[in-house]
Short mmCIF file of C-alpha atoms in Angstrom, two decimals:
data_model
loop_
_atom_site.label_atom_id
_atom_site.label_comp_id
_atom_site.label_asym_id
_atom_site.label_seq_id
_atom_site.Cartn_x
_atom_site.Cartn_y
_atom_site.Cartn_z
CA MET A 1 61.44 51.59 -57.96
CA ARG A 2 63.21 50.03 -55.03
CA ILE A 3 66.33 47.97 -55.40
CA LEU A 4 66.88 45.30 -52.69
CA ARG A 5 69.98 43.18 -52.58
CA ASP A 6 69.46 41.08 -49.41
CA TYR A 7 66.70 38.50 -49.26
CA LYS A 8 67.28 37.78 -45.55
CA PHE A 9 66.37 41.33 -44.23
CA ILE A 10 63.40 42.66 -45.94
CA ALA A 11 60.90 45.27 -44.75
CA ASN A 12 57.19 44.26 -44.53
CA GLU A 13 56.33 46.56 -47.40
CA ASP A 14 58.72 44.79 -49.66
CA ARG A 15 57.20 41.45 -49.05
CA GLY A 16 54.18 39.94 -50.79
CA ALA A 17 55.15 40.92 -54.23
CA THR A 18 54.35 39.21 -57.45
CA VAL A 19 57.68 38.63 -59.14
CA ALA A 20 59.22 37.55 -62.53
CA ILE A 21 62.37 35.70 -62.08
CA GLY A 22 65.25 35.56 -64.45
CA ASN A 23 68.41 37.35 -65.48
CA PHE A 24 66.63 39.70 -67.89
CA ASP A 25 69.74 40.55 -69.91
CA GLY A 26 68.58 42.99 -72.58
CA VAL A 27 65.03 43.05 -71.12
CA HIS A 28 63.81 41.69 -74.52
CA ILE A 29 60.26 41.02 -75.57
CA GLY A 30 60.36 37.57 -73.94
CA HIS A 31 61.29 39.15 -70.57
CA GLN A 32 58.61 41.86 -71.13
CA SER A 33 56.06 39.03 -71.57
CA VAL A 34 57.09 37.41 -68.30
CA ILE A 35 56.72 40.70 -66.52
CA SER A 36 53.25 41.37 -68.01
CA LEU A 37 52.22 38.00 -66.69
CA ALA A 38 53.39 38.67 -63.29
CA LYS A 39 51.42 41.98 -63.27
CA ALA A 40 48.28 40.16 -64.43
CA ALA A 41 48.73 37.38 -61.73
CA ALA A 42 48.19 39.72 -58.94
CA PRO A 43 47.29 43.16 -60.13
CA ASP A 44 47.07 44.60 -56.50
CA ALA A 45 50.53 43.34 -55.35
CA PRO A 46 53.76 45.16 -55.85
CA LEU A 47 55.34 44.19 -59.19
CA GLY A 48 58.79 42.79 -58.90
CA VAL A 49 61.72 41.27 -60.69
CA MET A 50 64.22 38.77 -59.11
CA CYS A 51 67.57 38.72 -60.91
CA PHE A 52 71.18 37.87 -59.91
CA GLU A 53 74.34 39.83 -59.69
CA PRO A 54 76.85 38.85 -60.93
CA HIS A 55 75.16 36.92 -63.72
CA PRO A 56 75.52 33.16 -62.83
CA ARG A 57 77.36 32.50 -66.12
CA ALA A 58 80.04 35.09 -65.12
CA TYR A 59 80.27 33.67 -61.63
CA PHE A 60 80.91 30.19 -62.68
CA ALA A 61 83.22 31.12 -65.68
CA PRO A 62 84.87 34.57 -64.88
CA ASP A 63 87.36 34.22 -67.65
CA MET A 64 84.73 33.77 -70.42
CA ALA A 65 84.40 36.49 -73.04
CA PRO A 66 82.00 39.33 -72.20
CA PHE A 67 78.39 38.37 -73.05
CA ARG A 68 76.04 40.65 -71.33
CA LEU A 69 73.79 42.94 -73.33
CA THR A 70 73.17 45.40 -70.53
CA GLY A 71 74.88 46.20 -67.29
CA PRO A 72 72.94 46.39 -63.98
CA ASP A 73 72.27 50.05 -64.12
CA ALA A 74 70.91 50.04 -67.80
CA ARG A 75 68.84 46.90 -66.82
CA ALA A 76 67.33 48.68 -63.83
CA THR A 77 66.47 51.70 -65.85
CA ARG A 78 64.60 49.63 -68.38
CA LEU A 79 62.72 47.60 -65.80
CA GLU A 80 61.57 50.73 -64.12
CA LYS A 81 60.19 52.03 -67.38
CA LEU A 82 58.11 48.84 -67.56
CA GLY A 83 56.56 49.61 -64.26
CA VAL A 84 58.69 47.35 -62.07
CA GLU A 85 58.33 48.51 -58.43
CA ARG A 86 60.71 46.18 -56.61
CA LEU A 87 63.96 44.86 -58.02
CA TYR A 88 65.35 42.03 -55.99
CA GLU A 89 68.89 42.03 -57.29
CA LEU A 90 70.36 39.09 -55.31
CA PRO A 91 74.09 38.73 -54.89
CA PHE A 92 74.97 35.53 -56.64
CA ASN A 93 77.56 33.80 -54.45
CA GLN A 94 78.50 30.26 -53.29
CA ALA A 95 75.91 30.16 -50.59
CA LEU A 96 73.21 30.98 -53.07
CA ALA A 97 74.69 28.58 -55.73
CA ASN A 98 74.61 25.83 -53.22
CA LEU A 99 70.94 26.06 -52.38
CA THR A 100 68.87 22.97 -53.59
CA PRO A 101 65.71 23.76 -55.47
CA ARG A 102 63.70 23.10 -52.38
CA GLU A 103 65.99 25.27 -50.20
CA PHE A 104 65.74 28.15 -52.86
CA ALA A 105 61.95 27.95 -52.77
CA GLN A 106 61.81 27.81 -48.89
CA ASP A 107 64.63 30.15 -48.00
CA VAL A 108 64.47 32.78 -50.65
CA ILE A 109 60.93 32.77 -52.07
CA VAL A 110 58.92 31.99 -48.99
CA ASP A 111 60.88 32.78 -45.79
CA GLY A 112 63.11 35.51 -47.33
CA LEU A 113 61.04 37.55 -49.61
CA GLY A 114 57.59 36.32 -48.71
CA LEU A 115 56.52 36.29 -52.39
CA ALA A 116 52.83 35.73 -53.29
CA HIS A 117 53.34 34.65 -56.90
CA VAL A 118 56.23 34.02 -59.26
CA VAL A 119 56.43 33.89 -63.07
CA VAL A 120 59.15 32.07 -64.91
CA GLY A 121 59.94 31.13 -68.39
CA ALA A 122 59.32 27.60 -69.72
CA ASP A 123 63.11 27.04 -69.71
CA PHE A 124 63.70 28.21 -66.31
CA CYS A 125 66.25 26.13 -64.15
CA PHE A 126 67.12 26.88 -60.58
CA GLY A 127 68.91 25.45 -57.57
CA LYS A 128 72.22 23.68 -57.20
CA GLY A 129 73.43 22.31 -60.47
CA ARG A 130 70.38 23.88 -62.33
CA LYS A 131 68.49 20.75 -61.18
CA GLY A 132 65.23 22.45 -60.59
CA THR A 133 62.68 23.00 -63.49
CA ALA A 134 59.79 25.22 -64.02
CA GLU A 135 57.51 22.17 -63.29
CA ASP A 136 59.37 21.56 -59.97
CA LEU A 137 58.82 25.13 -58.94
CA VAL A 138 54.96 24.74 -59.63
CA ALA A 139 54.99 21.59 -57.33
CA LEU A 140 56.96 23.57 -54.66
CA GLY A 141 54.69 26.33 -54.81
CA GLU A 142 51.63 24.15 -54.23
CA GLU A 143 53.24 22.66 -51.29
CA LEU A 144 54.72 25.94 -49.78
CA GLY A 145 52.08 28.33 -50.50
CA PHE A 146 53.01 30.55 -53.36
CA GLY A 147 51.52 30.79 -56.87
CA VAL A 148 53.53 29.96 -60.08
CA THR A 149 52.89 30.75 -63.69
CA ILE A 150 55.04 29.30 -66.50
CA ALA A 151 55.35 31.73 -69.35
CA PRO A 152 55.55 30.26 -72.83
CA LEU A 153 58.73 31.01 -74.90
CA VAL A 154 58.24 33.91 -77.23
CA THR A 155 59.23 33.77 -80.95
CA GLY A 156 60.13 36.51 -83.27
CA GLY A 157 59.74 35.64 -87.04
CA ASP A 158 61.17 32.14 -87.39
CA GLN A 159 63.36 31.98 -84.35
CA GLN A 160 62.96 32.00 -80.56
CA VAL A 161 63.51 35.34 -78.78
CA SER A 162 66.51 34.90 -76.48
CA SER A 163 69.57 36.91 -75.42
CA THR A 164 71.69 34.47 -77.32
CA ASN A 165 70.04 35.13 -80.56
CA ILE A 166 70.11 38.90 -79.91
CA ARG A 167 73.88 38.49 -79.36
CA ASN A 168 74.28 36.70 -82.63
CA ALA A 169 72.43 39.38 -84.46
CA LEU A 170 74.64 42.06 -83.04
CA SER A 171 77.77 40.02 -83.74
CA ASP A 172 76.70 39.89 -87.41
CA GLY A 173 76.09 43.56 -87.63
CA ARG A 174 72.26 43.25 -87.65
CA PRO A 175 71.10 45.80 -85.13
CA ARG A 176 67.45 46.05 -86.56
CA ASP A 177 67.04 42.16 -86.11
CA ALA A 178 68.27 42.62 -82.50
CA ALA A 179 65.85 45.47 -81.98
CA ALA A 180 62.95 43.30 -83.25
CA MET A 181 63.62 40.73 -80.47
CA LEU A 182 64.35 43.32 -77.95
CA GLY A 183 61.33 45.52 -78.68
CA HIS A 184 63.48 48.50 -78.54
CA TRP A 185 66.91 49.65 -79.99
CA HIS A 186 70.05 47.94 -78.56
CA ARG A 187 71.63 50.63 -76.41
CA ILE A 188 75.13 51.02 -74.88
CA GLU A 189 74.96 53.16 -71.95
CA GLY A 190 77.62 54.69 -69.58
CA PRO A 191 79.75 57.69 -68.75
CA VAL A 192 81.68 59.70 -71.28
CA ILE A 193 85.43 59.11 -70.74
CA GLY A 194 88.54 60.88 -71.78
CA GLY A 195 90.00 59.92 -75.13
CA GLU A 196 93.04 60.86 -77.28
CA GLN A 197 91.03 63.91 -78.90
CA ARG A 198 91.99 62.74 -82.35
CA GLY A 199 88.43 63.14 -83.55
CA ARG A 200 88.46 66.78 -82.41
CA GLU A 201 91.67 67.39 -84.42
CA LEU A 202 90.05 65.84 -87.48
CA GLY A 203 86.88 67.88 -87.14
CA PHE A 204 84.80 65.13 -85.69
CA PRO A 205 84.84 65.52 -81.84
CA THR A 206 83.62 62.25 -80.30
CA ALA A 207 82.18 61.20 -77.02
CA ASN A 208 84.06 58.11 -75.95
CA MET A 209 82.55 55.25 -73.74
CA SER A 210 83.97 51.89 -72.59
CA ILE A 211 82.17 48.64 -73.65
CA HIS A 212 84.14 46.67 -71.11
CA GLY A 213 81.99 43.74 -69.66
CA LEU A 214 79.55 43.96 -72.50
CA HIS A 215 79.00 41.70 -75.47
CA PRO A 216 80.68 43.65 -78.38
CA PRO A 217 78.54 44.34 -81.46
CA LYS A 218 80.29 43.77 -84.83
CA PHE A 219 83.17 46.37 -85.12
CA GLY A 220 82.52 49.14 -87.51
CA VAL A 221 80.48 52.28 -88.08
CA TYR A 222 76.71 52.68 -87.02
CA ALA A 223 74.00 55.10 -87.42
CA VAL A 224 72.86 55.95 -83.94
CA LEU A 225 70.26 57.74 -81.88
CA VAL A 226 71.86 59.27 -78.80
CA ASP A 227 70.34 60.39 -75.48
CA VAL A 228 72.39 62.57 -73.17
CA LEU A 229 70.87 61.49 -69.87
CA ASP A 230 72.06 64.28 -67.57
CA GLY A 231 74.01 67.53 -67.47
CA PRO A 232 73.39 70.89 -69.18
CA HIS A 233 73.24 69.09 -72.59
CA ALA A 234 70.59 66.51 -71.75
CA GLY A 235 68.37 65.71 -74.73
CA SER A 236 68.25 63.45 -77.82
CA TYR A 237 70.54 63.73 -80.84
CA LEU A 238 71.37 61.93 -84.03
CA GLY A 239 74.87 60.71 -84.63
CA ALA A 240 77.35 58.27 -85.96
CA SER A 241 79.36 55.82 -83.81
CA SER A 242 82.55 53.78 -84.37
CA VAL A 243 82.64 50.54 -82.36
CA GLY A 244 86.06 48.83 -82.25
CA VAL A 245 89.77 49.11 -81.61
CA ARG A 246 90.74 51.97 -84.02
CA PRO A 247 93.16 50.11 -86.32
CA MET A 248 94.30 53.39 -87.90
CA PHE A 249 95.98 54.41 -84.68
CA GLY A 250 97.12 50.97 -83.51
CA GLU A 251 94.88 50.70 -80.60
CA ASN A 252 93.74 47.43 -79.02
CA THR A 253 91.18 48.25 -76.48
CA ALA A 254 87.58 48.23 -77.78
CA ASN A 255 85.31 51.16 -77.19
CA ILE A 256 82.49 53.13 -78.77
CA GLU A 257 83.09 56.68 -80.00
CA THR A 258 80.06 58.71 -81.05
CA TYR A 259 79.85 61.93 -82.99
CA LEU A 260 76.74 63.80 -82.31
CA PHE A 261 75.52 65.91 -85.36
CA ASP A 262 74.91 69.66 -85.00
CA PHE A 263 76.24 69.57 -81.28
CA LYS A 264 78.63 71.80 -79.46
CA GLY A 265 79.65 71.39 -75.83
CA ASP A 266 81.49 69.32 -73.44
CA LEU A 267 80.15 65.86 -72.46
CA TYR A 268 82.91 64.52 -70.24
CA GLY A 269 81.34 62.74 -67.42
CA ALA A 270 77.89 62.83 -68.75
CA GLN A 271 75.85 59.66 -68.99
CA LEU A 272 74.96 58.67 -72.51
CA SER A 273 72.63 56.02 -74.00
CA VAL A 274 73.63 55.14 -77.69
CA ALA A 275 71.10 53.19 -79.72
CA LEU A 276 72.57 51.17 -82.59
CA VAL A 277 70.20 51.59 -85.66
CA ASP A 278 72.10 50.42 -88.76
CA PHE A 279 75.45 48.96 -89.51
CA LEU A 280 77.28 50.93 -92.26
CA ARG A 281 80.76 49.25 -92.77
CA PRO A 282 83.39 47.35 -90.90
CA GLU A 283 86.53 48.86 -89.34
CA LEU A 284 89.06 50.03 -91.97
CA LYS A 285 92.58 51.11 -91.97
CA PHE A 286 93.26 54.02 -94.43
CA ASP A 287 96.36 55.16 -96.22
CA GLY A 288 96.37 58.51 -94.55
CA LEU A 289 94.31 61.05 -92.65
CA GLU A 290 92.83 62.70 -95.79
CA ALA A 291 91.27 59.42 -96.74
CA LEU A 292 90.00 58.91 -93.19
CA VAL A 293 88.29 62.32 -93.13
CA ALA A 294 86.78 61.77 -96.52
CA GLN A 295 85.26 58.41 -95.50
CA MET A 296 84.04 60.01 -92.16
CA ASP A 297 82.25 62.65 -94.25
CA ALA A 298 80.59 59.96 -96.32
CA ASP A 299 79.49 57.99 -93.19
CA CYS A 300 77.93 60.94 -91.53
CA ALA A 301 75.91 61.72 -94.56
CA LYS A 302 74.77 58.19 -94.96
CA CYS A 303 73.85 58.12 -91.21
CA ARG A 304 71.94 61.35 -91.53
CA GLU A 305 70.01 59.89 -94.31
CA ILE A 306 69.16 56.74 -92.47
CA LEU A 307 68.02 58.45 -89.31
CA ARG A 308 65.86 60.92 -91.08
CA ALA A 309 63.99 58.08 -92.64
CA LEU A 310 63.07 56.59 -89.12
#
């Protein structure tokens, strides 16, 4: 997959694609449906996705609480797995935000990227002030010479599949409900960073990862599936993760600490992908280390039981 970040200077081989447009946060089953429709609209054209970085919500409200389900790298990895060949990751800045719907269609879709066909969700809005609708894009496509497909909204059970509903499920400690809407386990990905090594001293060495910039799931202990993506220990493992601020030790910066079952080795600097499977319990503050270790033993036993049943 080729990642392109400038719509004004595009090679000929990167023009003429059929493209799904959106932010694709989480790449949930609704996003996957839009991408499938893009592929079906022009099977012989390169399959592309257009998204924006930073997320427009973060651009307009930089001080808002973290809300993203996936960072850019994790999103790109999942899109590539879906067969996307061109990722147009356009810088979202004031110039792009100021384009009217017509200017966006003319300058970006036609003159810039030379797209053959675009697919958007039924709730798609674009252009300055989000004044353009999906129906407006259809009319502009007819006038300017590109095809447009409007994808229907996807429902899961009794609710609409959306990044917002997935965030709500994760905030409530319902990772399986989130997974049903995502079409895959919700994963936290990133490099292993240095920690205080308290887990090692307690007999539970953990791989620590930052969740900075991501929507935090409910703080507590989870049964997890772990993929080590690179390095000498690359592979898949079962484990237990603690997400939160470690109240036992007076910490206040949220992270995720993961204990890999039956693993020995150094993971510092390795890229990990941690899939949240089940929520066991909230964060607790214990009377002492002995009580903490006893609870960790019980947590790990429960996690093994859950994961073996998958």
